[in-house]
Each structure stands twice: as structure tokens, then as C-alpha cells.
Amino acid sequence: MGAPRPLRPGPAPGRAGAGSPYPGGVLEELDAPLAPLTTLRLGGPARHLVTAHTDDEVVAAVRAADAAGQPLLVLGGGSNLVIGDAGFPGTVLRIATTGFALDGTVLELAAGEVWADAVDRAVGAGLAGIEFLAGIPGSAGATPVQNVGAYGQEVAQTITEVVAYDRRADEVVTLPNAECAFSYRHSRFKADPERYVVLRVRFGLEDAAGLSTPVRYAEVAKHFGVAQDERVDLRAAYAAVLGLRAGKGMVLDPADHDTWSAGSFFTNPVLGPEQYAAFLALAAERELTAPAYPAPDGHTKTSAAWLIDRAGFGKGYGSGPATLSTKHTLALTNRGAATTEDLLALAREIRDGVRAAFGVELVNEPVMVGVSL
Ligand SMILES: Cc1cc2nc3c(=O)[nH]c(=O)nc-3n(C[C@H](O)[C@H](O)[C@H](O)COP(=O)(O)OP(=O)(O)OC[C@H]3O[C@@H](n4cnc5c(N)ncnc54)[C@H](O)[C@@H]3O)c2cc1C
């Protein structure tokens, strides 16, 4: 199991500007490039970039930005952000807090902890519950925001509490799981992005005597030759997920442009009964059988990757500086010289093509900053 590493390399430290509203201890840089702080390597500069290393610094920096009437963007690992080429005209607050505390099966992570490293350490300690979320980039504090999930697990299954600064109430609050409004790639934090800054996340993990949680994902079950809902060796599960993810370009590798992405660019569409029937009819016209998974409230989830591929956008699609990953149709990538506008042009082409072919509206998963699809 590896040693912790910084989220991403950042700009060189600079001095706070004269008359800076930010408190001592918080590092401030002016007109700082944001592209190097995102996994897409896209986006213009931040008017102010402040980096906070403790919860108190985070709260103080948020209060200062709010008091100065500055727009605020909270930044973790930049792995789920599409920032416009014009940059951000306010304060970007980089969360660089640290803290990994394990007490029995209870894990508390500071928001700035590297998620992939925390999973690695939890698995190393023999605890199950987040092993299938191995290799997902970004910070622990961002995981509740979009209820991070993969391979049949999502953080909503193990998060017990989220400690956050509530900007509206101007106080630190502890929200139990039931108050986080978790759903598929969504939460209270994503629904109300101006309100909460996550400081700490607590998880209830499981000591399953060296075994994983029950396997829920067909690809993983197939990999191990087990039936769904069976448990497998915990460390083998962790290693298998890392291998599967790497094969799809879903583990960061600076040398591999297929990983210069924000992961899945579109969420899997969740369709109501009428929408689903209309979609099935269009798919049948093309003699295609679409993947379908039951979702809550009589809805059906289908696969965005399948839709993109069948609408004619195969792996590697595109001839410009932004293309689909050569390993996965769901990842839009920067081949090195792209701008955010290049990426968005590709995203719009794909969204429109899928709508024309199947009548389904794809919705972006990453958070758009200063731009829209
Ligand atoms: C190669 C690759 C693979 C990926 N695979 C997956 C996957 O399998 N499953 C999945 O769910 N996601 C996946 N993602 C998306 C991404 O890694 C996750 O969404 C991750 O949780 C984002 O964390 P971050 O720290 O990078 O957030 P950022 O990109 O920095 O921020 C994302 C959003 O969260 C907000 N935010 C960040 N930190 C906080 C905080 N402390 N308090 C309040 N708001 C905050 C930001 O303001 C922004 O709105 C992948 C991304 C990449 C690049």
C-alpha cells in the first residue's frame, strides 16, 4: 500500500496581495493558472487562489470571501471540474487539509485527503466498504458532493456523517447520512453548492475477516468467477478494480492523455416509464437492445457509454485537440493542446448526436464553472 501524495502539484507559492482580505496562514496567489490544478488541464486563471491547510483556515477563508462579496469556488483535486477559458473571477479556495483517523471500523477523513490513498490505507487495515472505489481521483471532501460511486459501491453506503461549514448559518454543522439527500451522483451538497463546504467525512466500514463487501457489479463478479452478492478477498477486490479501471483510462497517469479527463463526462440517463418506452422503440428501429437497470420510483437506468457508442461516437472519436478517450467512450479528453471550448464543442456534438439517435438527453457529470453545455 503506497504512501500519501499531494492531490496535484500547484502553482509556486506567492505572496498575498496588498490589502488581502484573507487571514494569516492562508496562502494567496493572484491570477493563478487553474489548468494545472485540474485533471483535464483546462481553464483560465483564478483572480485569487487561496490554499487552506486546516479546518479553521478553510472557514476563515470562506468567511473572508463571503464578507468581501467575492464569488467562491471550492477546489479539491480538480478531477470533476470543467473551468471556462476565461477562468474564475473570484476566490478559488484550495482545500489542502490532512487527517486520516481510524478508530476500529470508524474512519474520519479531512476533506483534503487524497481519496485514492485513503482507500488504499483502509484496505491495508483490512476494512471493507470502499474497496470498489479504489483509484478514483480527487479529495475525500468531494466524495459526498456527487456521491462518488463505481463498480457497485457508492459512498452513500458507508458515510455516516459529513462535517461542513454552513455558509448560510455561518456555523460548522454535522449532517448525518439521512440528511445528505444522497442519490445517484447527487446530494444535498451538489444541489446547494453555495451553502456547504465539506470539512470532514466519517465512514462506518466493516471488518469482514479479510473479505470484501458483497460483489454487486457484473464485471467484477465475472472477473472473480463468483455469483453477484458473494464476497471475495478484500485486497484482491481492490487490486482487480485498479486493474479494470486502468484498462479504461480511469486511473490518473500524467503520461497517458486518455486520463486527461474528468472521468465519465455524462451520467447514465435515468428514464421515466414513458421516456423509456420511447427510447426502446427508437432502439428497436435500429435492431438494438439497450442495457437497462432498475432505478428507484419505477425508473430505468441505461448506459451513457452505450448510447454514445451506438450513436456513432466510438472510442477515440474526434480529430481535434479534444477527443473521446481511446479506452472509454464516456471520457472526453484533452490531447494536450485543447481549450475548454474545444472540449465543450465535442461534448455538444455528442449530446446532440445521442438526442437525434435515441431521443435521450445526456447530462454532464462534471461541474461546469463559467461555462455550460
Ligand atoms: C480519471 C477519472 C476517473 C473518475 N472516476 C470516477 C468514478 O469512478 N466515480 C465517480 O463518482 N467519479 C469519478 N471521477 C470524478 C471525480 O474523481 C470525483 O467526482 C471526485 O470526487 C472529485 O473530487 P475532487 O476533489 O477532484 O473535486 P473537484 O473536481 O475539485 O470539485 C468537484 C466539485 O466538488 C466541489 N467540492 C470539492 N471539494 C469540496 C468540499 N470540500 N466541500 C464542498 N464542495 C467541494 C467543487 O466545488 C466542485 O463543485 C473520475 C475522474 C477522473 C479524472
Tab-separated table of C-alpha atoms and ligand atoms in Angstrom:
chain	number	residue	atom	x	y	z
A	1	MET	CA	0.000	0.000	0.000
A	2	GLY	CA	1.524	3.336	-1.101
A	3	ALA	CA	2.471	6.476	0.812
A	4	PRO	CA	0.171	9.538	0.740
A	5	ARG	CA	0.924	12.060	-2.019
A	6	PRO	CA	-0.226	15.606	-2.675
A	7	LEU	CA	-3.517	15.992	-4.564
A	8	ARG	CA	-1.912	17.663	-7.540
A	9	PRO	CA	1.135	19.873	-7.996
A	10	GLY	CA	0.123	23.537	-7.756
A	11	PRO	CA	1.476	26.904	-8.794
A	12	ALA	CA	4.531	28.150	-6.915
A	13	PRO	CA	3.579	29.850	-3.637
A	14	GLY	CA	3.170	33.611	-3.916
A	15	ARG	CA	2.599	36.471	-1.513
A	16	ALA	CA	-0.822	37.747	-0.554
A	17	GLY	CA	-1.732	40.957	-2.369
A	18	ALA	CA	-1.703	44.265	-0.503
A	19	GLY	CA	-4.901	44.671	1.497
A	20	SER	CA	-5.701	40.964	1.165
A	21	PRO	CA	-8.928	40.091	2.976
A	22	TYR	CA	-7.600	36.620	3.780
A	23	PRO	CA	-6.378	35.755	7.268
A	24	GLY	CA	-2.806	34.955	8.160
A	25	GLY	CA	-1.731	31.400	7.446
A	26	VAL	CA	-3.807	31.218	4.288
A	27	LEU	CA	-1.632	31.411	1.203
A	28	GLU	CA	-2.973	33.700	-1.500
A	29	GLU	CA	-1.908	33.891	-5.124
A	30	LEU	CA	-3.220	36.349	-7.696
A	31	ASP	CA	-4.167	35.475	-11.282
A	32	ALA	CA	-3.081	31.897	-10.654
A	33	PRO	CA	-3.475	29.419	-13.511
A	34	LEU	CA	-6.134	26.824	-12.751
A	35	ALA	CA	-5.478	24.424	-15.631
A	36	PRO	CA	-2.587	22.680	-13.790
A	37	LEU	CA	-4.940	22.097	-10.856
A	38	THR	CA	-7.461	20.130	-12.917
A	39	THR	CA	-7.152	16.655	-14.371
A	40	LEU	CA	-8.369	17.981	-17.736
A	41	ARG	CA	-5.571	20.613	-17.611
A	42	LEU	CA	-8.125	23.164	-18.796
A	43	GLY	CA	-9.377	26.541	-17.599
A	44	GLY	CA	-8.158	30.116	-17.270
A	45	PRO	CA	-6.769	31.796	-14.145
A	46	ALA	CA	-8.312	32.421	-10.740
A	47	ARG	CA	-8.399	36.050	-9.651
A	48	HIS	CA	-7.439	34.837	-6.166
A	49	LEU	CA	-6.260	31.339	-5.340
A	50	VAL	CA	-6.101	30.636	-1.625
A	51	THR	CA	-4.882	27.408	-0.093
A	52	ALA	CA	-6.067	26.349	3.355
A	53	HIS	CA	-4.316	23.665	5.414
A	54	THR	CA	-6.587	23.473	8.479
A	55	ASP	CA	-10.353	23.483	9.022
A	56	ASP	CA	-10.032	26.864	10.749
A	57	GLU	CA	-8.218	28.283	7.735
A	58	VAL	CA	-10.930	26.900	5.426
A	59	VAL	CA	-13.694	28.520	7.474
A	60	ALA	CA	-11.789	31.802	7.809
A	61	ALA	CA	-11.098	31.947	4.070
A	62	VAL	CA	-14.741	31.250	3.200
A	63	ARG	CA	-15.916	33.904	5.649
A	64	ALA	CA	-13.439	36.405	4.208
A	65	ALA	CA	-14.535	35.721	0.625
A	66	ASP	CA	-18.203	35.957	1.606
A	67	ALA	CA	-17.629	39.187	3.545
A	68	ALA	CA	-15.793	40.683	0.552
A	69	GLY	CA	-18.682	39.645	-1.738
A	70	GLN	CA	-16.289	37.506	-3.800
A	71	PRO	CA	-17.650	34.556	-5.800
A	72	LEU	CA	-16.187	31.369	-4.310
A	73	LEU	CA	-15.155	28.112	-5.941
A	74	VAL	CA	-14.090	25.266	-3.654
A	75	LEU	CA	-11.361	23.162	-5.254
A	76	GLY	CA	-10.252	19.677	-4.259
A	77	GLY	CA	-8.333	17.594	-6.785
A	78	GLY	CA	-9.925	19.307	-9.794
A	79	SER	CA	-10.987	15.938	-11.216
A	80	ASN	CA	-14.651	16.778	-11.689
A	81	LEU	CA	-14.436	20.337	-12.944
A	82	VAL	CA	-14.698	21.959	-16.356
A	83	ILE	CA	-13.438	25.523	-15.897
A	84	GLY	CA	-14.009	28.075	-18.641
A	85	ASP	CA	-11.121	29.517	-20.633
A	86	ALA	CA	-11.809	32.907	-19.035
A	87	GLY	CA	-11.028	31.434	-15.611
A	88	PHE	CA	-12.778	32.326	-12.371
A	89	PRO	CA	-13.387	35.977	-11.436
A	90	GLY	CA	-13.344	35.417	-7.677
A	91	THR	CA	-11.735	33.303	-4.980
A	92	VAL	CA	-10.772	29.705	-5.612
A	93	LEU	CA	-10.272	28.000	-2.264
A	94	ARG	CA	-7.990	25.007	-2.481
A	95	ILE	CA	-8.625	22.536	0.330
A	96	ALA	CA	-5.291	21.109	1.472
A	97	THR	CA	-6.284	19.810	4.912
A	98	THR	CA	-4.919	16.473	6.081
A	99	GLY	CA	-6.177	13.855	8.522
A	100	PHE	CA	-6.746	10.091	8.349
A	101	ALA	CA	-8.092	8.744	11.649
A	102	LEU	CA	-9.155	5.160	12.103
A	103	ASP	CA	-10.899	4.045	15.283
A	104	GLY	CA	-11.994	0.431	14.999
A	105	THR	CA	-14.185	0.442	11.893
A	106	VAL	CA	-14.868	4.191	12.010
A	107	LEU	CA	-12.822	6.225	9.524
A	108	GLU	CA	-12.666	10.012	9.623
A	109	LEU	CA	-11.042	11.831	6.719
A	110	ALA	CA	-10.179	15.501	6.416
A	111	ALA	CA	-11.638	16.967	3.234
A	112	GLY	CA	-8.231	17.481	1.653
A	113	GLU	CA	-7.087	13.869	1.983
A	114	VAL	CA	-6.383	12.130	-1.329
A	115	TRP	CA	-9.304	9.743	-1.737
A	116	ALA	CA	-7.389	7.021	-3.579
A	117	ASP	CA	-4.746	6.944	-0.834
A	118	ALA	CA	-7.398	6.772	1.890
A	119	VAL	CA	-8.981	3.745	0.184
A	120	ASP	CA	-5.572	2.162	-0.088
A	121	ARG	CA	-4.958	2.645	3.646
A	122	ALA	CA	-8.428	1.430	4.667
A	123	VAL	CA	-7.959	-1.736	2.613
A	124	GLY	CA	-4.476	-2.085	4.086
A	125	ALA	CA	-6.117	-2.025	7.524
A	126	GLY	CA	-8.380	-4.889	6.422
A	127	LEU	CA	-11.580	-2.851	6.286
A	128	ALA	CA	-14.294	-3.294	3.662
A	129	GLY	CA	-16.813	-0.770	2.367
A	130	ILE	CA	-14.871	1.464	-0.026
A	131	GLU	CA	-12.594	-1.075	-1.757
A	132	PHE	CA	-14.504	-0.889	-5.060
A	133	LEU	CA	-13.947	2.899	-5.070
A	134	ALA	CA	-10.185	2.376	-5.459
A	135	GLY	CA	-8.302	4.653	-7.826
A	136	ILE	CA	-10.954	7.362	-8.084
A	137	PRO	CA	-9.099	10.683	-8.289
A	138	GLY	CA	-9.761	13.691	-6.106
A	139	SER	CA	-10.247	14.558	-2.476
A	140	ALA	CA	-12.183	12.881	0.310
A	141	GLY	CA	-14.194	16.060	0.851
A	142	ALA	CA	-15.611	15.936	-2.662
A	143	THR	CA	-16.851	12.347	-2.381
A	144	PRO	CA	-20.171	13.220	-0.728
A	145	VAL	CA	-20.750	16.051	-3.230
A	146	GLN	CA	-21.656	13.795	-6.136
A	147	ASN	CA	-21.988	10.618	-4.054
A	148	VAL	CA	-18.952	9.104	-5.731
A	149	GLY	CA	-19.543	5.609	-6.963
A	150	ALA	CA	-18.120	2.815	-9.098
A	151	TYR	CA	-18.311	-0.950	-9.508
A	152	GLY	CA	-21.462	-1.318	-7.423
A	153	GLN	CA	-20.373	0.814	-4.459
A	154	GLU	CA	-21.083	4.452	-3.639
A	155	VAL	CA	-20.006	6.499	-0.659
A	156	ALA	CA	-23.636	6.949	0.468
A	157	GLN	CA	-23.474	3.289	1.597
A	158	THR	CA	-20.748	3.955	4.178
A	159	ILE	CA	-20.784	7.676	5.025
A	160	THR	CA	-22.219	8.112	8.498
A	161	GLU	CA	-21.705	11.874	8.894
A	162	VAL	CA	-20.426	14.878	6.999
A	163	VAL	CA	-18.971	17.808	8.918
A	164	ALA	CA	-19.361	21.004	6.898
A	165	TYR	CA	-19.218	24.755	7.197
A	166	ASP	CA	-22.717	26.075	6.516
A	167	ARG	CA	-22.196	29.463	4.845
A	168	ARG	CA	-25.835	30.449	5.274
A	169	ALA	CA	-25.924	29.778	9.044
A	170	ASP	CA	-22.249	30.754	9.488
A	171	GLU	CA	-21.547	27.689	11.610
A	172	VAL	CA	-19.961	24.259	11.426
A	173	VAL	CA	-22.657	21.567	11.231
A	174	THR	CA	-22.634	17.779	11.384
A	175	LEU	CA	-25.038	16.217	8.909
A	176	PRO	CA	-25.951	12.552	9.426
A	177	ASN	CA	-26.230	10.416	6.299
A	178	ALA	CA	-30.028	10.695	6.231
A	179	GLU	CA	-29.747	14.482	5.911
A	180	CYS	CA	-27.320	14.396	2.985
A	181	ALA	CA	-30.043	13.587	0.376
A	182	PHE	CA	-27.796	11.138	-1.427
A	183	SER	CA	-28.950	9.736	-4.749
A	184	TYR	CA	-27.243	8.627	-7.963
A	185	ARG	CA	-24.304	11.066	-8.455
A	186	HIS	CA	-26.139	13.649	-6.401
A	187	SER	CA	-26.524	15.019	-2.889
A	188	ARG	CA	-27.617	17.984	-0.860
A	189	PHE	CA	-24.119	19.435	-1.339
A	190	LYS	CA	-24.370	19.303	-5.128
A	191	ALA	CA	-27.945	20.606	-5.075
A	192	ASP	CA	-26.964	23.648	-2.990
A	193	PRO	CA	-23.347	24.378	-3.984
A	194	GLU	CA	-23.324	27.872	-2.478
A	195	ARG	CA	-24.118	26.608	1.000
A	196	TYR	CA	-21.781	23.901	2.316
A	197	VAL	CA	-18.025	23.477	2.404
A	198	VAL	CA	-17.192	19.946	3.491
A	199	LEU	CA	-14.536	19.801	6.208
A	200	ARG	CA	-14.568	16.148	7.305
A	201	VAL	CA	-16.254	12.917	6.223
A	202	ARG	CA	-16.918	9.967	8.545
A	203	PHE	CA	-17.396	6.420	7.308
A	204	GLY	CA	-18.600	3.262	9.007
A	205	LEU	CA	-16.553	0.447	7.475
A	206	GLU	CA	-16.762	-3.288	8.034
A	207	ASP	CA	-14.286	-5.838	9.330
A	208	ALA	CA	-15.322	-8.806	7.222
A	209	ALA	CA	-12.366	-11.017	8.134
A	210	GLY	CA	-10.358	-10.130	5.048
A	211	LEU	CA	-13.305	-10.257	2.663
A	212	SER	CA	-14.875	-7.504	0.560
A	213	THR	CA	-18.441	-6.283	0.778
A	214	PRO	CA	-20.768	-8.373	-1.432
A	215	VAL	CA	-19.931	-8.022	-5.128
A	216	ARG	CA	-22.717	-6.081	-6.860
A	217	TYR	CA	-21.187	-5.414	-10.263
A	218	ALA	CA	-21.417	-7.986	-13.052
A	219	GLU	CA	-17.956	-7.210	-14.478
A	220	VAL	CA	-16.349	-7.761	-11.071
A	221	ALA	CA	-18.342	-10.948	-10.438
A	222	LYS	CA	-17.216	-12.229	-13.833
A	223	HIS	CA	-13.611	-11.307	-13.091
A	224	PHE	CA	-13.677	-13.453	-9.942
A	225	GLY	CA	-15.954	-16.164	-11.348
A	226	VAL	CA	-18.412	-15.681	-8.465
A	227	ALA	CA	-22.125	-15.009	-8.312
A	228	GLN	CA	-23.296	-11.481	-7.542
A	229	ASP	CA	-23.639	-10.819	-3.798
A	230	GLU	CA	-20.777	-13.155	-2.949
A	231	ARG	CA	-17.797	-11.715	-1.102
A	232	VAL	CA	-14.242	-12.008	-2.417
A	233	ASP	CA	-10.816	-11.421	-0.922
A	234	LEU	CA	-10.631	-7.735	0.068
A	235	ARG	CA	-7.164	-6.997	-1.300
A	236	ALA	CA	-7.866	-8.958	-4.478
A	237	ALA	CA	-11.037	-6.905	-4.973
A	238	TYR	CA	-9.047	-3.695	-4.551
A	239	ALA	CA	-6.360	-4.831	-6.995
A	240	ALA	CA	-8.935	-6.058	-9.518
A	241	VAL	CA	-10.748	-2.731	-9.545
A	242	LEU	CA	-7.484	-0.848	-10.065
A	243	GLY	CA	-6.687	-3.145	-12.992
A	244	LEU	CA	-10.141	-2.795	-14.557
A	245	ARG	CA	-10.030	0.987	-14.137
A	246	ALA	CA	-6.536	1.298	-15.618
A	247	GLY	CA	-7.675	-0.630	-18.692
A	248	LYS	CA	-10.346	2.028	-19.225
A	249	GLY	CA	-8.036	5.005	-18.626
A	250	MET	CA	-9.805	5.717	-15.363
A	251	VAL	CA	-6.704	5.860	-13.165
A	252	LEU	CA	-4.662	9.057	-13.474
A	253	ASP	CA	-1.446	8.720	-15.444
A	254	PRO	CA	0.171	12.024	-16.478
A	255	ALA	CA	1.838	10.323	-19.445
A	256	ASP	CA	-1.460	8.994	-20.823
A	257	HIS	CA	-3.725	11.576	-22.457
A	258	ASP	CA	-6.642	9.172	-22.143
A	259	THR	CA	-6.607	10.097	-18.454
A	260	TRP	CA	-6.572	13.879	-19.060
A	261	SER	CA	-10.281	13.859	-18.420
A	262	ALA	CA	-12.901	14.424	-15.764
A	263	GLY	CA	-13.751	10.711	-15.714
A	264	SER	CA	-17.223	9.989	-17.057
A	265	PHE	CA	-18.389	13.143	-18.797
A	266	PHE	CA	-22.077	12.197	-18.826
A	267	THR	CA	-24.178	10.485	-16.167
A	268	ASN	CA	-26.115	7.364	-17.042
A	269	PRO	CA	-29.610	8.540	-18.026
A	270	VAL	CA	-32.403	7.601	-15.635
A	271	LEU	CA	-35.641	7.450	-17.622
A	272	GLY	CA	-39.270	7.574	-16.547
A	273	PRO	CA	-41.662	4.910	-17.945
A	274	GLU	CA	-42.818	6.971	-20.963
A	275	GLN	CA	-39.345	8.185	-21.851
A	276	TYR	CA	-38.047	4.647	-21.547
A	277	ALA	CA	-40.761	3.254	-23.832
A	278	ALA	CA	-39.982	5.910	-26.468
A	279	PHE	CA	-36.274	5.115	-26.187
A	280	LEU	CA	-36.877	1.367	-26.535
A	281	ALA	CA	-38.900	1.997	-29.705
A	282	LEU	CA	-36.082	4.037	-31.261
A	283	ALA	CA	-33.518	1.406	-30.255
A	284	ALA	CA	-35.729	-1.355	-31.719
A	285	GLU	CA	-35.883	0.519	-35.053
A	286	ARG	CA	-32.124	0.088	-35.171
A	287	GLU	CA	-32.435	-3.533	-34.023
A	288	LEU	CA	-30.548	-2.688	-30.822
A	289	THR	CA	-31.174	-3.927	-27.306
A	290	ALA	CA	-30.170	-1.282	-24.798
A	291	PRO	CA	-28.755	-2.038	-21.354
A	292	ALA	CA	-31.385	-1.441	-18.677
A	293	TYR	CA	-31.131	-1.443	-14.897
A	294	PRO	CA	-33.977	-0.850	-12.460
A	295	ALA	CA	-33.820	2.538	-10.695
A	296	PRO	CA	-35.974	3.941	-7.862
A	297	ASP	CA	-39.595	5.056	-8.410
A	298	GLY	CA	-40.274	2.879	-11.459
A	299	HIS	CA	-37.461	4.490	-13.440
A	300	THR	CA	-34.922	2.689	-15.599
A	301	LYS	CA	-31.235	3.492	-15.842
A	302	THR	CA	-29.465	2.943	-19.151
A	303	SER	CA	-25.825	3.307	-20.158
A	304	ALA	CA	-24.446	6.629	-21.419
A	305	ALA	CA	-21.381	4.831	-22.821
A	306	TRP	CA	-23.632	2.502	-24.844
A	307	LEU	CA	-25.701	5.415	-26.187
A	308	ILE	CA	-22.601	7.363	-27.228
A	309	ASP	CA	-21.066	4.373	-28.948
A	310	ARG	CA	-24.262	3.345	-30.764
A	311	ALA	CA	-24.913	6.933	-31.852
A	312	GLY	CA	-21.690	6.705	-33.842
A	313	PHE	CA	-19.098	8.114	-31.443
A	314	GLY	CA	-16.673	5.252	-30.908
A	315	LYS	CA	-13.558	5.171	-28.746
A	316	GLY	CA	-11.058	7.834	-29.837
A	317	TYR	CA	-13.740	9.776	-31.771
A	318	GLY	CA	-12.700	13.255	-32.852
A	319	SER	CA	-9.877	14.738	-34.853
A	320	GLY	CA	-9.204	17.940	-32.900
A	321	PRO	CA	-7.287	18.643	-29.703
A	322	ALA	CA	-10.169	17.192	-27.629
A	323	THR	CA	-11.335	13.654	-28.417
A	324	LEU	CA	-13.020	10.713	-26.768
A	325	SER	CA	-10.616	8.533	-24.841
A	326	THR	CA	-9.263	5.674	-26.915
A	327	LYS	CA	-10.140	3.387	-23.978
A	328	HIS	CA	-13.652	4.536	-22.998
A	329	THR	CA	-16.419	6.356	-24.850
A	330	LEU	CA	-17.571	8.160	-21.703
A	331	ALA	CA	-14.362	10.111	-21.129
A	332	LEU	CA	-13.775	13.329	-23.063
A	333	THR	CA	-10.079	14.068	-23.095
A	334	ASN	CA	-7.574	16.842	-23.714
A	335	ARG	CA	-4.895	15.520	-26.060
A	336	GLY	CA	-2.517	18.214	-24.818
A	337	ALA	CA	-3.396	21.435	-26.632
A	338	ALA	CA	-7.151	21.674	-26.120
A	339	THR	CA	-9.086	24.624	-24.752
A	340	THR	CA	-12.244	24.301	-22.716
A	341	GLU	CA	-14.196	25.477	-25.777
A	342	ASP	CA	-12.722	22.582	-27.810
A	343	LEU	CA	-13.874	20.141	-25.157
A	344	LEU	CA	-17.345	21.666	-24.954
A	345	ALA	CA	-17.737	21.611	-28.745
A	346	LEU	CA	-17.081	17.858	-28.659
A	347	ALA	CA	-19.451	17.407	-25.708
A	348	ARG	CA	-22.231	19.277	-27.537
A	349	GLU	CA	-21.710	17.246	-30.706
A	350	ILE	CA	-22.056	14.023	-28.730
A	351	ARG	CA	-25.027	15.193	-26.682
A	352	ASP	CA	-26.840	16.342	-29.847
A	353	GLY	CA	-25.979	13.136	-31.712
A	354	VAL	CA	-27.341	10.941	-28.926
A	355	ARG	CA	-30.509	13.021	-28.729
A	356	ALA	CA	-31.026	12.720	-32.507
A	357	ALA	CA	-30.440	8.956	-32.490
A	358	PHE	CA	-32.247	7.912	-29.319
A	359	GLY	CA	-34.279	10.879	-28.016
A	360	VAL	CA	-32.296	10.784	-24.762
A	361	GLU	CA	-30.769	13.946	-23.280
A	362	LEU	CA	-27.311	13.339	-21.839
A	363	VAL	CA	-26.457	15.393	-18.761
A	364	ASN	CA	-22.897	16.332	-17.830
A	365	GLU	CA	-21.457	14.825	-14.664
A	366	PRO	CA	-18.574	17.287	-14.028
A	367	VAL	CA	-19.334	20.672	-12.511
A	368	MET	CA	-19.200	23.498	-15.090
A	369	VAL	CA	-17.530	26.710	-13.951
A	370	GLY	CA	-18.317	29.784	-16.025
A	371	VAL	CA	-19.468	27.648	-18.971
A	372	SER	CA	-22.411	25.459	-19.885
A	373	LEU	CA	-23.134	22.748	-22.412
B	1	LIG	C1	-9.857	9.524	-14.489
B	1	LIG	C2	-11.062	9.840	-13.649
B	1	LIG	C3	-11.879	8.823	-13.176
B	1	LIG	C4	-13.011	9.106	-12.384
B	1	LIG	N1	-13.788	8.078	-11.952
B	1	LIG	C5	-14.876	8.333	-11.181
B	1	LIG	C6	-15.696	7.261	-10.715
B	1	LIG	O1	-15.434	6.098	-10.971
B	1	LIG	N2	-16.782	7.569	-9.959
B	1	LIG	C7	-17.078	8.863	-9.636
B	1	LIG	O2	-18.085	9.066	-8.935
B	1	LIG	N3	-16.306	9.901	-10.048
B	1	LIG	C8	-15.226	9.665	-10.824
B	1	LIG	N4	-14.457	10.696	-11.268
B	1	LIG	C9	-14.826	12.071	-10.950
B	1	LIG	C10	-14.085	12.656	-9.731
B	1	LIG	O3	-12.895	11.967	-9.482
B	1	LIG	C11	-14.925	12.639	-8.461
B	1	LIG	O4	-16.117	13.339	-8.661
B	1	LIG	C12	-14.168	13.258	-7.276
B	1	LIG	O5	-14.889	13.056	-6.091
B	1	LIG	C13	-13.918	14.745	-7.442
B	1	LIG	O6	-13.059	15.132	-6.396
B	1	LIG	P1	-12.177	16.423	-6.487
B	1	LIG	O7	-11.552	16.635	-5.169
B	1	LIG	O8	-11.254	16.328	-7.644
B	1	LIG	O9	-13.279	17.550	-6.742
B	1	LIG	P2	-13.145	18.856	-7.625
B	1	LIG	O10	-13.108	18.467	-9.064
B	1	LIG	O11	-12.063	19.711	-7.118
B	1	LIG	O12	-14.569	19.528	-7.315
B	1	LIG	C14	-15.756	18.917	-7.781
B	1	LIG	C15	-16.968	19.637	-7.149
B	1	LIG	O13	-16.972	19.380	-5.746
B	1	LIG	C16	-16.879	20.610	-5.026
B	1	LIG	N5	-16.015	20.363	-3.865
B	1	LIG	C17	-14.788	19.836	-3.841
B	1	LIG	N6	-14.353	19.743	-2.570
B	1	LIG	C18	-15.339	20.216	-1.781
B	1	LIG	C19	-15.505	20.416	-0.380
B	1	LIG	N7	-14.543	20.072	0.488
B	1	LIG	N8	-16.664	20.957	0.071
B	1	LIG	C20	-17.663	21.316	-0.794
B	1	LIG	N9	-17.565	21.167	-2.108
B	1	LIG	C21	-16.412	20.620	-2.613
B	1	LIG	C22	-16.264	21.615	-6.012
B	1	LIG	O14	-16.596	22.945	-5.681
B	1	LIG	C23	-16.890	21.148	-7.308
B	1	LIG	O15	-18.204	21.649	-7.395
B	1	LIG	C24	-13.326	10.442	-12.058
B	1	LIG	C25	-12.485	11.481	-12.535
B	1	LIG	C26	-11.367	11.184	-13.312
B	1	LIG	C27	-10.488	12.300	-13.789
